[in-house]
mmCIF file of C-alpha atoms in Angstrom:
data_model
loop_
_atom_site.group_PDB
_atom_site.id
_atom_site.type_symbol
_atom_site.label_atom_id
_atom_site.label_comp_id
_atom_site.label_asym_id
_atom_site.label_seq_id
_atom_site.Cartn_x
_atom_site.Cartn_y
_atom_site.Cartn_z
ATOM 1 C CA UNK G 20 -68.488 15.332 10.813
ATOM 2 C CA UNK G 21 -65.911 14.109 8.685
ATOM 3 C CA UNK G 22 -62.006 14.067 8.828
ATOM 4 C CA UNK G 23 -59.049 12.427 7.211
ATOM 5 C CA UNK G 24 -58.372 8.911 7.576
ATOM 6 C CA UNK G 25 -54.471 7.978 6.646
ATOM 7 C CA UNK G 26 -52.706 4.911 6.264
ATOM 8 C CA UNK G 27 -49.850 5.383 8.753
ATOM 9 C CA UNK G 28 -48.156 1.989 7.546
ATOM 10 C CA UNK G 29 -48.511 1.765 3.681
ATOM 11 C CA UNK G 30 -48.298 -1.389 1.792
ATOM 12 C CA UNK G 31 -46.964 -0.764 -1.781
ATOM 13 C CA UNK G 32 -46.686 -3.671 -4.298
ATOM 14 C CA UNK G 33 -44.365 -1.870 -6.678
ATOM 15 C CA UNK G 34 -41.727 0.032 -4.731
ATOM 16 C CA UNK G 35 -38.544 0.801 -6.385
ATOM 17 C CA UNK G 36 -35.856 -0.030 -3.892
ATOM 18 C CA UNK G 37 -32.072 1.215 -4.555
ATOM 19 C CA UNK G 38 -29.346 -1.122 -3.731
ATOM 20 C CA UNK G 39 -26.056 0.759 -3.527
ATOM 21 C CA UNK G 40 -23.131 -1.715 -5.018
ATOM 22 C CA UNK G 41 -19.729 -1.859 -3.618
ATOM 23 C CA UNK G 42 -17.335 -0.094 -6.292
ATOM 24 C CA UNK G 43 -14.996 -2.610 -8.119
ATOM 25 C CA UNK G 44 -17.413 -5.705 -7.883
ATOM 26 C CA UNK G 45 -18.730 -7.535 -11.081
ATOM 27 C CA UNK G 46 -22.537 -7.080 -11.427
ATOM 28 C CA UNK G 47 -23.965 -10.666 -11.590
ATOM 29 C CA UNK G 48 -27.857 -9.484 -12.606
ATOM 30 C CA UNK G 49 -29.717 -8.085 -15.401
ATOM 31 C CA UNK G 50 -32.530 -5.659 -16.209
ATOM 32 C CA UNK G 51 -35.825 -7.618 -16.059
ATOM 33 C CA UNK G 52 -34.378 -10.603 -13.867
ATOM 34 C CA UNK G 53 -36.555 -12.272 -11.173
ATOM 35 C CA UNK G 54 -34.166 -12.138 -8.209
ATOM 36 C CA UNK G 55 -35.018 -13.695 -4.545
ATOM 37 C CA UNK G 56 -33.324 -13.137 -1.095
ATOM 38 C CA UNK G 57 -30.403 -15.245 -1.861
ATOM 39 C CA UNK G 58 -29.672 -13.979 -5.319
ATOM 40 C CA UNK G 59 -25.749 -12.745 -5.570
ATOM 41 C CA UNK G 60 -26.103 -9.281 -7.082
ATOM 42 C CA UNK G 61 -22.222 -8.605 -7.471
ATOM 43 C CA UNK G 62 -19.476 -9.761 -6.113
ATOM 44 C CA UNK G 63 -15.536 -9.052 -6.277
ATOM 45 C CA UNK G 64 -12.357 -8.745 -4.482
ATOM 46 C CA UNK G 65 -11.879 -5.255 -2.900
ATOM 47 C CA UNK G 66 -9.782 -3.220 -0.529
ATOM 48 C CA UNK G 67 -11.887 -1.687 2.212
ATOM 49 C CA UNK G 68 -9.416 0.483 3.931
ATOM 50 C CA UNK G 69 -6.753 2.568 2.643
ATOM 51 C CA UNK G 70 -3.642 4.509 4.682
ATOM 52 C CA UNK G 71 -3.045 7.944 3.239
ATOM 53 C CA UNK G 72 0.579 9.237 3.597
ATOM 54 C CA UNK G 73 1.520 12.613 2.605
ATOM 55 C CA UNK G 74 4.836 12.827 0.487
ATOM 56 C CA UNK G 75 4.943 16.096 -1.161
ATOM 57 C CA UNK G 76 6.931 17.557 1.926
ATOM 58 C CA UNK G 77 9.843 14.976 1.509
ATOM 59 C CA UNK G 78 11.677 16.852 -1.086
ATOM 60 C CA UNK G 79 11.307 19.525 -3.559
ATOM 61 C CA UNK G 80 11.073 16.630 -6.474
ATOM 62 C CA UNK G 81 9.513 13.794 -4.374
ATOM 63 C CA UNK G 82 8.622 11.746 -7.300
ATOM 64 C CA UNK G 83 11.992 10.407 -8.202
ATOM 65 C CA UNK G 84 12.582 9.409 -4.458
ATOM 66 C CA UNK G 85 9.775 6.826 -4.525
ATOM 67 C CA UNK G 86 11.227 3.531 -3.506
ATOM 68 C CA UNK G 87 7.918 1.005 -4.494
ATOM 69 C CA UNK G 88 5.869 0.437 -7.321
ATOM 70 C CA UNK G 89 2.207 0.382 -8.036
ATOM 71 C CA UNK G 90 0.370 -2.598 -6.739
ATOM 72 C CA UNK G 91 3.371 -3.681 -4.704
ATOM 73 C CA UNK G 92 2.717 -5.871 -1.316
ATOM 74 C CA UNK G 93 4.732 -3.864 1.463
ATOM 75 C CA UNK G 94 4.870 -4.759 5.353
ATOM 76 C CA UNK G 95 4.600 -2.237 8.242
ATOM 77 C CA UNK G 96 8.394 -0.690 8.570
ATOM 78 C CA UNK G 97 9.388 -1.034 4.757
ATOM 79 C CA UNK G 98 10.637 2.217 3.160
ATOM 80 C CA UNK G 99 8.389 3.595 0.453
ATOM 81 C CA UNK G 100 10.519 6.908 -0.318
ATOM 82 C CA UNK G 101 14.506 6.986 0.392
ATOM 83 C CA UNK G 102 16.678 9.990 -0.084
ATOM 84 C CA UNK G 103 20.236 8.961 1.292
ATOM 85 C CA UNK G 104 19.490 8.690 4.948
ATOM 86 C CA UNK G 105 16.216 10.124 4.724
ATOM 87 C CA UNK G 106 13.115 7.619 4.518
ATOM 88 C CA UNK G 107 9.325 7.543 4.808
ATOM 89 C CA UNK G 108 8.466 4.114 6.305
ATOM 90 C CA UNK G 109 4.999 2.472 5.557
ATOM 91 C CA UNK G 110 2.877 2.657 9.067
ATOM 92 C CA UNK G 111 0.807 -0.429 7.998
ATOM 93 C CA UNK G 112 0.779 -3.804 5.913
ATOM 94 C CA UNK G 113 -0.906 -3.463 2.605
ATOM 95 C CA UNK G 114 -0.665 -2.901 -1.094
ATOM 96 C CA UNK G 115 1.092 0.183 -2.793
ATOM 97 C CA UNK G 116 -1.346 2.731 -4.626
ATOM 98 C CA UNK G 117 0.474 5.503 -6.578
ATOM 99 C CA UNK G 118 -2.461 6.809 -8.757
ATOM 100 C CA UNK G 119 -2.655 10.066 -6.660
ATOM 101 C CA UNK G 120 1.100 10.503 -6.190
ATOM 102 C CA UNK G 121 0.744 13.708 -8.497
ATOM 103 C CA UNK G 122 -1.236 15.059 -5.862
ATOM 104 C CA UNK G 123 1.262 14.517 -3.024
ATOM 105 C CA UNK G 124 0.249 11.287 -1.270
ATOM 106 C CA UNK G 125 0.477 7.778 -1.526
ATOM 107 C CA UNK G 126 -2.055 4.940 -0.573
ATOM 108 C CA UNK G 127 -1.399 1.803 1.337
ATOM 109 C CA UNK G 128 -4.383 -0.292 0.744
ATOM 110 C CA UNK G 129 -5.506 -3.235 2.958
ATOM 111 C CA UNK G 130 -5.399 -6.555 1.314
ATOM 112 C CA UNK G 131 -8.450 -7.354 -0.723
ATOM 113 C CA UNK G 132 -11.350 -9.323 0.571
ATOM 114 C CA UNK G 133 -13.783 -11.074 -1.435
ATOM 115 C CA UNK G 134 -17.129 -9.433 -1.232
ATOM 116 C CA UNK G 135 -20.661 -10.492 -2.193
ATOM 117 C CA UNK G 136 -23.517 -7.983 -2.332
ATOM 118 C CA UNK G 137 -26.633 -10.495 -1.594
ATOM 119 C CA UNK G 138 -30.107 -9.368 -2.770
ATOM 120 C CA UNK G 139 -31.883 -9.984 0.841
ATOM 121 C CA UNK G 140 -35.207 -9.364 -0.936
ATOM 122 C CA UNK G 141 -37.612 -10.693 -3.544
ATOM 123 C CA UNK G 142 -38.331 -8.589 -6.621
ATOM 124 C CA UNK G 143 -37.470 -7.697 -10.280
ATOM 125 C CA UNK G 144 -34.317 -5.912 -11.302
ATOM 126 C CA UNK G 145 -36.262 -2.610 -13.248
ATOM 127 C CA UNK G 146 -32.780 -0.694 -13.980
ATOM 128 C CA UNK G 147 -29.315 -0.478 -13.411
ATOM 129 C CA UNK G 148 -27.303 2.900 -13.060
ATOM 130 C CA UNK G 149 -25.062 3.784 -16.082
ATOM 131 C CA UNK G 150 -22.010 4.001 -13.162
ATOM 132 C CA UNK G 151 -23.121 0.117 -12.142
ATOM 133 C CA UNK G 152 -23.183 1.299 -8.783
ATOM 134 C CA UNK G 153 -26.849 1.147 -7.986
ATOM 135 C CA UNK G 154 -29.566 -1.644 -8.749
ATOM 136 C CA UNK G 155 -33.169 -0.680 -8.790
ATOM 137 C CA UNK G 156 -35.302 -3.791 -7.681
ATOM 138 C CA UNK G 157 -39.125 -3.573 -7.802
ATOM 139 C CA UNK G 158 -40.400 -5.226 -4.787
ATOM 140 C CA UNK G 159 -43.262 -4.879 -2.056
ATOM 141 C CA UNK G 160 -42.764 -2.944 0.946
ATOM 142 C CA UNK G 161 -44.153 -1.695 4.174
ATOM 143 C CA UNK G 162 -43.513 2.326 3.935
ATOM 144 C CA UNK G 163 -43.603 4.546 7.118
ATOM 145 C CA UNK G 164 -43.581 8.296 6.480
ATOM 146 C CA UNK G 165 -40.818 9.756 8.474
ATOM 147 C CA UNK G 166 -41.269 13.394 9.807
ATOM 148 C CA UNK G 167 -37.440 14.146 10.226
ATOM 149 C CA UNK G 168 -34.213 12.010 9.106
ATOM 150 C CA UNK G 169 -30.828 13.085 10.347
ATOM 151 C CA UNK G 170 -28.040 11.335 8.760
ATOM 152 C CA UNK G 171 -27.758 9.807 5.291
ATOM 153 C CA UNK G 172 -29.760 6.831 3.627
ATOM 154 C CA UNK G 173 -28.651 3.506 5.523
ATOM 155 C CA UNK G 174 -29.538 0.051 4.577
ATOM 156 C CA UNK G 175 -29.456 -2.794 7.303
ATOM 157 C CA UNK G 176 -31.407 -5.520 9.304
ATOM 158 C CA UNK G 177 -34.190 -4.166 11.431
ATOM 159 C CA UNK G 178 -34.121 -4.874 15.074
ATOM 160 C CA UNK G 179 -37.288 -4.391 17.470
ATOM 161 C CA UNK G 180 -35.946 -3.135 20.954
ATOM 162 C CA UNK G 181 -38.546 -1.397 22.788
ATOM 163 C CA UNK G 182 -41.084 -2.965 25.136
ATOM 164 C CA UNK G 183 -45.216 -3.260 24.770
ATOM 165 C CA UNK G 184 -45.518 0.183 26.346
ATOM 166 C CA UNK G 185 -42.886 1.931 24.142
ATOM 167 C CA UNK G 186 -40.167 2.161 26.448
ATOM 168 C CA UNK G 187 -36.408 1.079 26.090
ATOM 169 C CA UNK G 188 -33.701 0.607 28.632
ATOM 170 C CA UNK G 189 -30.061 1.520 27.856
ATOM 171 C CA UNK G 190 -29.031 -1.923 28.603
ATOM 172 C CA UNK G 191 -31.167 -3.231 25.776
ATOM 173 C CA UNK G 192 -28.771 -1.678 23.447
ATOM 174 C CA UNK G 193 -25.862 -4.225 23.536
ATOM 175 C CA UNK G 194 -23.844 -6.315 20.936
ATOM 176 C CA UNK G 195 -26.946 -8.040 19.501
ATOM 177 C CA UNK G 196 -27.725 -4.653 17.651
ATOM 178 C CA UNK G 197 -24.420 -4.271 16.030
ATOM 179 C CA UNK G 198 -24.977 -3.335 12.552
ATOM 180 C CA UNK G 199 -28.688 -2.913 12.721
ATOM 181 C CA UNK G 200 -31.380 -0.346 12.524
ATOM 182 C CA UNK G 201 -33.264 -0.287 15.706
ATOM 183 C CA UNK G 202 -36.673 0.826 16.813
ATOM 184 C CA UNK G 203 -36.858 2.437 20.353
ATOM 185 C CA UNK G 204 -40.297 3.569 20.814
ATOM 186 C CA UNK G 205 -41.633 6.463 22.382
ATOM 187 C CA UNK G 206 -38.701 8.796 22.325
ATOM 188 C CA UNK G 207 -35.198 8.924 20.877
ATOM 189 C CA UNK G 208 -32.727 10.577 23.484
ATOM 190 C CA UNK G 209 -29.155 11.783 23.457
ATOM 191 C CA UNK G 210 -28.097 8.663 25.778
ATOM 192 C CA UNK G 211 -29.935 6.112 23.111
ATOM 193 C CA UNK G 212 -27.991 8.033 20.309
ATOM 194 C CA UNK G 213 -24.570 7.698 22.132
ATOM 195 C CA UNK G 214 -25.098 4.191 23.271
ATOM 196 C CA UNK G 215 -26.258 3.085 19.788
ATOM 197 C CA UNK G 216 -22.972 4.818 18.461
ATOM 198 C CA UNK G 217 -20.809 2.996 21.099
ATOM 199 C CA UNK G 218 -22.357 -0.373 20.461
ATOM 200 C CA UNK G 219 -22.094 -0.142 16.626
ATOM 201 C CA UNK G 220 -25.994 0.293 15.683
ATOM 202 C CA UNK G 221 -26.022 2.137 12.167
ATOM 203 C CA UNK G 222 -29.516 3.660 12.331
ATOM 204 C CA UNK G 223 -32.225 4.458 14.741
ATOM 205 C CA UNK G 224 -36.134 4.735 14.541
ATOM 206 C CA UNK G 225 -38.499 6.192 17.018
ATOM 207 C CA UNK G 226 -41.714 7.711 17.353
ATOM 208 C CA UNK G 227 -40.243 11.421 18.835
ATOM 209 C CA UNK G 228 -37.018 12.677 19.564
ATOM 210 C CA UNK G 229 -36.128 14.749 22.799
ATOM 211 C CA UNK G 230 -36.760 18.728 22.735
ATOM 212 C CA UNK G 231 -33.878 19.729 25.032
ATOM 213 C CA UNK G 232 -30.759 20.605 23.327
ATOM 214 C CA UNK G 233 -32.291 19.542 20.168
ATOM 215 C CA UNK G 234 -29.870 21.661 17.937
ATOM 216 C CA UNK G 235 -26.735 20.072 19.978
ATOM 217 C CA UNK G 236 -28.575 16.505 19.093
ATOM 218 C CA UNK G 237 -28.882 17.463 15.264
ATOM 219 C CA UNK G 238 -25.139 18.639 15.167
ATOM 220 C CA UNK G 239 -24.180 15.499 17.142
ATOM 221 C CA UNK G 240 -25.750 13.279 14.783
ATOM 222 C CA UNK G 241 -24.668 14.901 11.517
ATOM 223 C CA UNK G 242 -20.986 14.312 12.729
ATOM 224 C CA UNK G 243 -21.291 10.604 13.366
ATOM 225 C CA UNK G 244 -22.013 7.343 11.205
ATOM 226 C CA UNK G 245 -25.221 6.957 12.293
ATOM 227 C CA UNK G 246 -28.814 7.998 10.671
ATOM 228 C CA UNK G 247 -32.092 8.745 12.993
ATOM 229 C CA UNK G 248 -35.362 8.828 11.707
ATOM 230 C CA UNK G 249 -38.346 10.589 13.745
ATOM 231 C CA UNK G 250 -42.101 9.266 12.675
ATOM 232 C CA UNK G 251 -44.074 11.856 14.625
ATOM 233 C CA UNK G 252 -42.290 14.770 15.863
ATOM 234 C CA UNK G 253 -40.467 15.868 19.109
ATOM 235 C CA UNK G 254 -40.879 14.913 22.704
ATOM 236 C CA UNK G 255 -42.232 11.391 24.314
ATOM 237 C CA UNK G 256 -44.932 9.989 21.716
ATOM 238 C CA UNK G 257 -46.938 7.207 22.855
ATOM 239 C CA UNK G 258 -48.286 5.643 19.759
ATOM 240 C CA UNK G 259 -49.310 1.923 20.299
ATOM 241 C CA UNK G 260 -49.931 1.628 16.590
ATOM 242 C CA UNK G 261 -46.355 1.409 15.598
ATOM 243 C CA UNK G 262 -45.527 -1.075 18.454
ATOM 244 C CA UNK G 263 -47.866 -3.857 16.906
ATOM 245 C CA UNK G 264 -46.968 -3.065 13.199
ATOM 246 C CA UNK G 265 -42.854 -3.203 13.792
ATOM 247 C CA UNK G 266 -43.001 -5.987 15.834
ATOM 248 C CA UNK G 267 -43.695 -8.285 13.241
ATOM 249 C CA UNK G 268 -40.757 -7.434 11.373
ATOM 250 C CA UNK G 269 -37.908 -8.001 13.694
ATOM 251 C CA UNK G 270 -34.840 -9.062 11.595
ATOM 252 C CA UNK G 271 -36.336 -8.126 8.327
ATOM 253 C CA UNK G 272 -34.089 -5.955 5.876
ATOM 254 C CA UNK G 273 -34.815 -2.374 6.303
ATOM 255 C CA UNK G 274 -34.066 0.798 4.553
ATOM 256 C CA UNK G 275 -34.062 4.571 5.967
ATOM 257 C CA UNK G 276 -34.875 6.440 2.665
ATOM 258 C CA UNK G 277 -33.805 9.889 2.467
ATOM 259 C CA UNK G 278 -35.090 10.635 -0.681
ATOM 260 C CA UNK G 279 -38.583 9.429 0.020
ATOM 261 C CA UNK G 280 -38.506 10.594 3.749
ATOM 262 C CA UNK G 281 -39.601 7.208 4.912
ATOM 263 C CA UNK G 282 -38.736 3.985 6.786
ATOM 264 C CA UNK G 283 -38.885 0.858 4.232
ATOM 265 C CA UNK G 284 -39.320 -2.930 4.989
ATOM 266 C CA UNK G 285 -39.518 -5.321 2.073
ATOM 267 C CA UNK G 286 -42.165 -7.838 2.669
ATOM 268 C CA UNK G 287 -43.744 -10.595 0.825
ATOM 269 C CA UNK G 288 -46.494 -9.356 -1.816
ATOM 270 C CA UNK G 289 -49.677 -7.711 -0.343
ATOM 271 C CA UNK G 290 -52.883 -8.762 -1.868
ATOM 272 C CA UNK G 291 -53.643 -5.151 -2.731
ATOM 273 C CA UNK G 292 -51.910 -1.685 -2.435
ATOM 274 C CA UNK G 293 -53.174 0.323 0.710
ATOM 275 C CA UNK G 294 -55.423 3.227 0.478
ATOM 276 C CA UNK G 295 -53.159 6.071 1.529
ATOM 277 C CA UNK G 296 -56.199 8.090 2.914
ATOM 278 C CA UNK G 297 -59.745 8.871 2.508
ATOM 279 C CA UNK G 298 -62.355 11.413 4.034
ATOM 280 C CA UNK G 299 -65.214 10.031 5.867
ATOM 281 C CA UNK G 300 -67.377 10.463 8.799
ATOM 282 C CA UNK G 301 -66.328 9.644 12.396
ATOM 283 C CA UNK G 302 -67.691 6.845 14.365
ATOM 284 C CA UNK G 303 -67.413 5.439 18.002
ATOM 285 C CA UNK G 304 -64.668 2.916 17.974
ATOM 286 C CA UNK G 305 -62.544 4.534 15.337
ATOM 287 C CA UNK G 306 -58.712 4.626 15.717
ATOM 288 C CA UNK G 307 -57.296 8.201 15.834
ATOM 289 C CA UNK G 308 -54.080 10.374 16.445
ATOM 290 C CA UNK G 309 -53.944 13.531 18.249
ATOM 291 C CA UNK G 310 -52.006 16.197 16.898
ATOM 292 C CA UNK G 311 -52.329 19.081 19.930
ATOM 293 C CA UNK G 312 -50.418 19.515 22.650
ATOM 294 C CA UNK G 313 -50.009 17.852 25.392
ATOM 295 C CA UNK G 314 -50.954 14.471 23.479
ATOM 296 C CA UNK G 315 -49.042 15.069 20.398
ATOM 297 C CA UNK G 316 -48.654 11.903 18.195
ATOM 298 C CA UNK G 317 -50.755 9.702 20.858
ATOM 299 C CA UNK G 318 -53.178 7.091 19.670
ATOM 300 C CA UNK G 319 -56.576 6.083 20.714
ATOM 301 C CA UNK G 320 -60.205 5.275 20.150
ATOM 302 C CA UNK G 321 -62.904 7.810 19.851
ATOM 303 C CA UNK G 322 -65.514 7.074 22.925
ATOM 304 C CA UNK G 323 -68.144 9.716 21.840
ATOM 305 C CA UNK G 324 -68.116 13.134 19.640
ATOM 306 C CA UNK G 325 -70.374 16.338 20.393
ATOM 307 C CA UNK G 326 -71.458 17.888 16.974
ATOM 308 C CA UNK G 327 -72.158 21.341 18.456
ATOM 309 C CA UNK G 328 -68.480 22.210 19.752
ATOM 310 C CA UNK G 329 -66.836 19.910 17.080
ATOM 311 C CA UNK G 330 -65.169 17.907 19.803
ATOM 312 C CA UNK G 331 -64.279 14.014 20.479
ATOM 313 C CA UNK G 332 -63.683 12.008 23.717
ATOM 314 C CA UNK G 333 -60.602 10.197 22.991
ATOM 315 C CA UNK G 334 -59.528 6.908 24.920
ATOM 316 C CA UNK G 335 -55.598 6.777 24.834
ATOM 317 C CA UNK G 336 -54.041 3.367 24.394
ATOM 318 C CA UNK G 337 -52.503 4.152 27.632
ATOM 319 C CA UNK G 338 -55.740 4.533 30.020
ATOM 320 C CA UNK G 339 -56.268 8.331 29.939
ATOM 321 C CA UNK G 340 -59.454 9.833 28.442
ATOM 322 C CA UNK G 341 -59.078 13.193 27.005
ATOM 323 C CA UNK G 342 -61.297 15.963 25.195
ATOM 324 C CA UNK G 343 -60.113 17.363 21.877
ATOM 325 C CA UNK G 344 -61.089 19.429 18.879
ATOM 326 C CA UNK G 345 -61.859 17.273 15.827
ATOM 327 C CA UNK G 346 -59.663 19.413 13.832
ATOM 328 C CA UNK G 347 -56.769 17.929 16.073
ATOM 329 C CA UNK G 348 -57.282 14.485 15.129
ATOM 330 C CA UNK G 349 -56.538 12.518 12.065
ATOM 331 C CA UNK G 350 -58.167 8.828 11.876
ATOM 332 C CA UNK G 351 -56.016 5.774 11.098
ATOM 333 C CA UNK G 352 -57.011 3.418 8.632
#
């Protein structure tokens, strides 16, 4: 009996890692350059926030009543438009931006901050976009394919949060996870998503996502600044393979990559690329993953197999032994 054996976590020596650059910063690298984790890719002084003030309703010819200059520093309460006793006052401190005045609004930008984009990874700069807003770095990575991604691309430090059985307590999602992508183990729930949002987590990775109210979960995720990646599917999925792999990379830089439908962790160069899959005969002791209910996504070890009815006995990683059809399993390299 033969089955497909797949590499659930693939090591790639030449992955094109995309770094998005803050606008209005100056690039500090060039194509072909070898960089390390401390290399500064770009730096500059930019305004992180802006306050939009609608002024088109102030008067029929509102342009001539503007009382500030482009680039002028103002304070909260200063007049920005004046017509006799009628005024519009700035609600915040900042710097005036009149570049959108013809569209009927004025921006008050926050004071500029010094910004540095640091590489955080080792590699070679392979290309730079024409707009100078993306730097593509060839580097070595661990790549885990995702079944579903809700949200946009996100890059942040990775934080491994679940315990050795793949479970997570809500109190484990705390201020130590601010600005990180967290791995929560067996099941992503609405409660986990809401707590993560409240704390300031930017991304969540888990084996499965709860089925109940799934449409409302998707709608909720798409309305918030948080990205969710699902490795295997719906429901609680006990898969010890990912616990042992991902626990090694706590605090590494990471990327939920919408374009490649994958979770990416840059690593030191592996000795060789992983074999993505191969077809071979099954043997006692082989690691497999089940794709039939009620054990969808569970991993275990083959104890025996029956050639006549094309079935195998699998000892699940968490103690149970189950009999499944060979067509419902894949081997794990």
